[in-house]
């Protein structure tokens, strides 16, 4: 709760200190005050909890995380509206009739009707690949499951040479530390499932479960092996 509220306030402040190349961009940002709070590490969290990403329990957990994020973000934005004012383009009656806001808990809807809301949109789940790798010990990015437990990554050095690094998944690193402290590769339980080891529709099901709680968009990659049967991929968008 505290992290979500702080993040909403931070992103709202960013709108006021951002340099906009065009005055039209600044007017649009100020009129609607859109932000895009999301998460990363869902796949790593599920592995560490002993839950398969492609299980019904895993999908339910993803939805639970997204719902908690939505509710606290919206409550924070309502509080900011009381402190700093609602976004200028707000038409409260029309806003509360939208399909998304109709699904909000009644206490949030009542608060919006009374005080308004600071941001027209609050949530999106971005890819976060660079953030995951650079700042989160290679936790899984965005809404994704882990892609690989370890791989080699080339990095260009200041002298223009290339250096190769071994990159390990965050959850895998912790599991190996606990169960194979000697450095050998441990036998992984069934809950350790990578993006390439699940069906295309299982990727979609997680996105479908989370999307009702996200007011803009989710970046979702459906990873499949090169020899994945087209028949199992066909119809993915229609199913979604």
mmCIF file of C-alpha atoms in Angstrom, residues 9-20 26 29-30 33:
data_model
loop_
_atom_site.group_PDB
_atom_site.id
_atom_site.type_symbol
_atom_site.label_atom_id
_atom_site.label_comp_id
_atom_site.label_asym_id
_atom_site.label_seq_id
_atom_site.Cartn_x
_atom_site.Cartn_y
_atom_site.Cartn_z
ATOM 1 C CA UNK A 9 2.621 10.713 -6.048
ATOM 2 C CA UNK A 10 6.054 10.439 -7.666
ATOM 3 C CA UNK A 11 4.695 9.814 -11.171
ATOM 4 C CA UNK A 12 2.212 12.652 -10.790
ATOM 5 C CA UNK A 13 5.087 14.964 -9.853
ATOM 6 C CA UNK A 14 7.029 13.798 -12.906
ATOM 7 C CA UNK A 15 4.325 15.284 -15.134
ATOM 8 C CA UNK A 16 5.120 18.730 -13.734
ATOM 9 C CA UNK A 17 8.889 18.551 -14.147
ATOM 10 C CA UNK A 18 8.961 16.896 -17.572
ATOM 11 C CA UNK A 19 10.233 18.983 -20.485
ATOM 12 C CA UNK A 20 7.703 18.669 -23.311
ATOM 13 C CA UNK A 26 2.236 19.744 -22.245
ATOM 14 C CA UNK A 29 -0.434 15.915 -20.180
ATOM 15 C CA UNK A 30 -1.718 18.589 -17.816
ATOM 16 C CA UNK A 33 -2.450 13.781 -16.001
#
